[in-house]
Amino acid sequence: MSDFLSNFSGDNYEKTRQQKNEQREKLSKKESTKKMKTEKPLLNQNDSFSSNEVHSNVVPGPKNSPDNVPKSPETRTQPEKSEELIYTKKRIKKKKTEPKKEIVTVEPITATRNQSKNPEEVIETDPTYKKKKIRKYTLIALISILSVSLLYFGYYQLTHVEVPNFEGKELAEVREWTSENGVKLQVEQKYDFDKAANAVIHQNVKNKKIKKGKELVVDASLGPDPDEGIALADFKSMKIKDAKSWISEKKAENLAIIEEYSDKVPAGDYIKFEITNKDVKAENYKRKDKAKVYFSKGKEVFEKDISVPDFTGKAKDEVTEWAKKNDITLKVDEADSDKIENGKVISQNIGKDTKVAKKDSMAITVSTGKAMIVPDFSQFTSEEADAKANGLQVQVKQVFSDDVPYGRFISQSVEIGKKYTEKDEKPVIQVVYSFGKPYMKDLRDNTLEGDLQKIFYDEYQSKGANITYQVYYVDSTVTKGTVVNMSQYNEFLPTNSVVQIGISKGNLKPDDTKSTAKED
């Protein structure tokens, strides 16, 4: 490494430089001798051909060619049309007997003798060289400028995007565009009566390029001011189309028009007006307040396209479900039936496969099962009454009667022919038969005063005879408290009778009785 660096210091550097130059000259000489051996020397037009320079087997170009005619010194200095004249070798096929010759044609060249140390070197000068060089550098410059322009244009196209005109369009469309194109969005919202909510009012860049990552500022509408007061129209005098026009004109979007069917109000006419918030009055109504105005759609008419099945013998629940599904008004009547069991359809007022429409009415009769009919108990005796009751509960009772003979029917608590079904609550039927007139037995000497209440209640009062008694006390030798006298006994009495009964005091002896009898 130190030997190598020493070549570049002081005298060594000059020596090294001279050696390099000598080597270059040797190499250039070798190359020139090689060229002289392989090619003929280039001649200027001022030079003449010599026998020493041209080989014996080389013949100059066509003798009569005007190009070979010697020219004056003035013309020799400037080649025609600034073209080069060079010597080229052309090989011409000869006969086998003739020796091969090389034909050299002379073309115009511009050559100058090398003024360097080596006289054998020839320097060729191309007069179009400068133009070619200028053309070359011009072309390189144009290509460079074009490349830079294309690169800048591509970069600009990649980093910039043209902003469309969004005014009057939905804000969502702007958001979507900015998201797709990498542009920031700043939204400023304000109330605007003329612009719908979320519509773009203004934008700071429109139909121009904007760099990606920059901010696009848009003003978006919030629609009309909701706190603005609105004087309500007289909807009663309006048709529905007029009300819709008024709502659109005032932009009262919270005032809804409701259409409903009505059998009384003609189609398109006003029905009623309601404000949802009861605290808000019509006088202080604002755009933000919710309200409803009702208009008639007229009478609803449906197409008769519903086929009625045969429900006879079907369960009532099945008919009810079908009617609800098809919006049919169902009326249900009930009747007893000896054939159709309880809860199933006996008949219907609309026949099978008849077409009906929604809201039509249909009536069916549903069975309550076999009915229990209250019989006429006057046709039976008291002993037969319970057996002839048709499953009903019967309570048979006999009472005294002044008019109805013994054993005959007097009354029944439930009317004859009344029907009771399985679902009905059934009463106990009271059936009354007659005991005839009450008969008063002889109660003397064997009945005590204390037994009279029971006897009169059990024997008479409990059986419908209002027979009562009155007691009085008499002197008697019979045991005290014994019945000794009766005003009526062993005979039929009216049902409303009073019997006088004498009760013994038991205060006399048998002798006293005899003396009393003698005195009498």
XYZ file of N, CA and C in Angstrom, residues 187-277:
273
model
N -68.347 20.363 8.496
C -69.748 20.681 8.234
C -70.205 21.759 9.213
N -70.769 22.799 8.668
C -71.384 23.850 9.479
C -72.877 23.867 9.151
N -73.702 23.617 10.172
C -75.138 23.491 9.954
C -75.873 24.729 10.448
N -76.921 25.072 9.723
C -77.748 26.219 10.111
C -79.144 26.046 9.519
N -80.103 26.712 10.106
C -81.485 26.626 9.648
C -81.647 27.383 8.330
N -82.396 26.781 7.434
C -82.667 27.402 6.137
C -84.051 26.963 5.674
N -84.960 27.901 5.540
C -86.329 27.575 5.161
C -86.403 27.002 3.749
N -85.535 27.496 2.848
C -85.618 27.098 1.445
C -84.910 25.794 1.135
N -84.083 25.311 2.038
C -83.344 24.075 1.794
C -83.847 22.981 2.732
N -83.962 21.786 2.169
C -84.383 20.648 2.989
C -83.281 20.293 3.976
N -83.656 19.601 5.026
C -82.688 19.191 6.038
C -81.611 18.310 5.410
N -80.333 18.567 5.806
C -79.154 17.828 5.337
C -78.806 18.117 3.878
N -79.389 19.174 3.321
C -78.997 19.588 1.966
C -77.843 20.588 2.064
N -76.903 20.516 1.098
C -75.736 21.400 1.101
C -76.154 22.780 0.591
N -75.830 23.809 1.376
C -76.153 25.183 0.997
C -74.984 25.810 0.228
N -73.767 25.650 0.756
C -72.584 26.288 0.162
C -71.353 25.440 0.461
N -70.328 25.554 -0.404
C -69.054 24.858 -0.191
C -67.920 25.801 -0.583
N -66.792 25.712 0.114
C -65.687 26.643 -0.122
C -64.883 26.314 -1.378
N -64.944 25.074 -1.862
C -64.282 24.687 -3.106
C -65.310 24.007 -3.991
N -65.371 24.454 -5.241
C -66.375 23.897 -6.138
C -65.815 23.854 -7.546
N -65.891 22.675 -8.176
C -65.416 22.462 -9.551
C -63.942 22.816 -9.700
N -63.167 22.645 -8.643
C -61.731 22.894 -8.657
C -61.017 21.729 -7.995
N -59.677 21.701 -8.234
C -58.865 20.650 -7.630
C -58.557 21.023 -6.182
N -58.534 19.991 -5.355
C -58.143 20.170 -3.962
C -57.184 19.043 -3.600
N -56.173 19.375 -2.821
C -55.190 18.358 -2.445
C -55.791 17.416 -1.405
N -55.486 16.143 -1.576
C -55.973 15.146 -0.627
C -55.409 15.426 0.754
N -56.253 15.293 1.744
C -55.854 15.594 3.105
C -56.240 16.995 3.523
N -56.571 17.849 2.532
C -57.038 19.187 2.851
C -58.491 19.125 3.310
N -58.993 20.248 3.760
C -60.323 20.302 4.365
C -61.304 20.985 3.412
N -62.441 20.300 3.224
C -63.541 20.856 2.449
C -64.617 21.337 3.431
N -64.940 22.598 3.354
C -65.921 23.182 4.278
C -67.239 23.352 3.541
N -68.316 22.776 4.116
C -69.646 22.910 3.519
C -70.630 23.405 4.574
N -71.578 24.187 4.119
C -72.694 24.615 4.966
C -73.883 23.722 4.649
N -74.424 23.048 5.679
C -75.550 22.130 5.495
C -76.787 22.682 6.188
N -77.915 22.423 5.585
C -79.178 22.948 6.109
C -79.747 22.053 7.202
N -80.291 22.685 8.218
C -81.054 21.975 9.260
C -82.545 22.027 8.980
N -82.896 22.569 7.825
C -84.299 22.712 7.487
C -84.883 23.956 8.142
N -86.187 24.103 8.082
C -86.826 25.269 8.692
C -86.658 25.270 10.206
N -86.722 26.438 10.800
C -86.570 26.603 12.247
C -87.755 25.966 12.966
N -87.508 24.940 13.814
C -88.626 24.259 14.485
C -89.330 25.125 15.533
N -88.662 26.146 16.024
C -89.260 26.995 17.057
C -90.068 28.154 16.479
N -90.176 28.184 15.168
C -90.955 29.241 14.542
C -92.450 28.961 14.700
N -93.199 29.974 15.137
C -94.636 29.830 15.298
C -95.349 29.807 13.960
N -96.413 28.980 13.884
C -97.191 28.851 12.648
C -98.660 29.083 12.975
N -99.303 29.937 12.219
C -100.747 30.160 12.373
C -101.478 29.047 11.643
N -102.193 28.219 12.399
C -102.874 27.071 11.818
C -104.020 27.508 10.908
N -104.205 26.743 9.856
C -105.277 27.031 8.905
C -106.612 26.483 9.431
N -107.682 26.894 8.799
C -109.017 26.383 9.133
C -109.236 25.102 8.331
N -108.804 23.974 8.919
C -108.858 22.698 8.198
C -110.295 22.222 7.963
N -111.240 22.702 8.745
C -112.632 22.261 8.591
C -113.176 22.612 7.215
N -112.723 23.737 6.692
C -113.225 24.188 5.390
C -112.356 23.689 4.232
N -111.347 22.869 4.541
C -110.417 22.392 3.509
C -110.731 20.962 3.070
N -110.331 20.696 1.858
C -110.272 19.321 1.382
C -108.869 18.791 1.679
N -108.706 17.501 1.545
C -107.424 16.887 1.901
C -106.277 17.403 1.029
N -106.545 17.655 -0.254
C -105.470 18.148 -1.131
C -105.043 19.562 -0.722
N -106.011 20.388 -0.253
C -105.670 21.730 0.201
C -104.824 21.676 1.474
N -105.158 20.753 2.370
C -104.393 20.608 3.605
C -102.957 20.169 3.308
N -102.796 19.260 2.350
C -101.446 18.811 1.984
C -100.633 19.963 1.390
N -101.281 20.787 0.580
C -100.586 21.933 -0.007
C -100.165 22.920 1.074
N -101.027 23.149 2.051
C -100.706 24.065 3.140
C -99.526 23.556 3.957
N -99.512 22.261 4.271
C -98.416 21.663 5.042
C -97.104 21.769 4.278
N -97.144 21.516 2.964
C -95.934 21.610 2.145
C -95.438 23.043 2.076
N -96.367 24.002 1.959
C -95.991 25.404 1.860
C -95.369 25.911 3.153
N -95.948 25.539 4.289
C -95.445 25.983 5.589
C -94.327 25.096 6.120
N -94.089 23.956 5.439
C -93.083 22.977 5.867
C -93.328 22.547 7.314
N -94.602 22.304 7.604
C -95.002 21.824 8.933
C -94.980 20.300 8.908
N -93.779 19.744 8.945
C -93.615 18.298 8.774
C -94.133 17.495 9.954
N -94.287 18.128 11.114
C -94.810 17.411 12.281
C -96.333 17.382 12.318
N -96.965 17.989 11.344
C -98.420 17.933 11.245
C -98.761 16.847 10.226
N -99.294 15.753 10.728
C -99.544 14.579 9.882
C -101.000 14.541 9.442
N -101.194 14.102 8.214
C -102.549 13.900 7.688
C -102.879 12.412 7.795
N -103.967 12.123 8.477
C -104.412 10.748 8.680
C -105.711 10.546 7.899
N -105.712 9.537 7.060
C -106.932 9.193 6.314
C -107.540 7.933 6.914
N -108.818 7.969 7.158
C -109.506 6.816 7.703
C -110.893 6.705 7.079
N -111.408 5.476 7.076
C -112.716 5.227 6.484
C -113.820 5.756 7.403
N -114.853 6.234 6.770
C -115.988 6.745 7.522
C -117.269 6.488 6.737
N -118.271 5.974 7.433
C -119.561 5.730 6.793
C -120.417 6.992 6.730
N -120.004 8.034 7.461
C -120.816 9.246 7.535
C -120.209 10.423 6.782
N -118.861 10.575 6.813
C -118.193 11.724 6.198
C -117.757 11.360 4.781
N -118.087 12.204 3.799
C -117.671 11.920 2.415
C -116.149 11.882 2.274
N -115.698 11.195 1.263
C -114.255 11.058 1.021
C -113.633 12.420 0.762
N -112.471 12.663 1.398
C -111.735 13.898 1.212
C -112.116 15.020 2.146
N -113.182 14.828 2.953
C -113.631 15.878 3.868
C -112.971 15.742 5.234
N -112.948 16.848 5.941
C -112.331 16.941 7.274
C -113.144 16.141 8.295
N -112.421 15.464 9.208
C -113.080 14.736 10.302
C -112.768 15.400 11.636
N -111.463 15.529 11.962
C -111.097 16.134 13.248
C -109.633 16.549 13.225
N -109.244 17.379 14.233
C -107.864 17.862 14.382
C -107.420 17.624 15.817
N -106.179 17.101 15.984
C -105.661 16.800 17.320
C -104.225 17.285 17.433
N -103.894 17.909 18.574
C -102.508 18.242 18.925
C -102.050 17.236 19.969
N -100.945 16.578 19.706
C -100.487 15.490 20.570
C -100.249 15.964 21.996
N -99.536 17.081 22.144
C -99.265 17.640 23.477
C -100.478 18.476 23.902
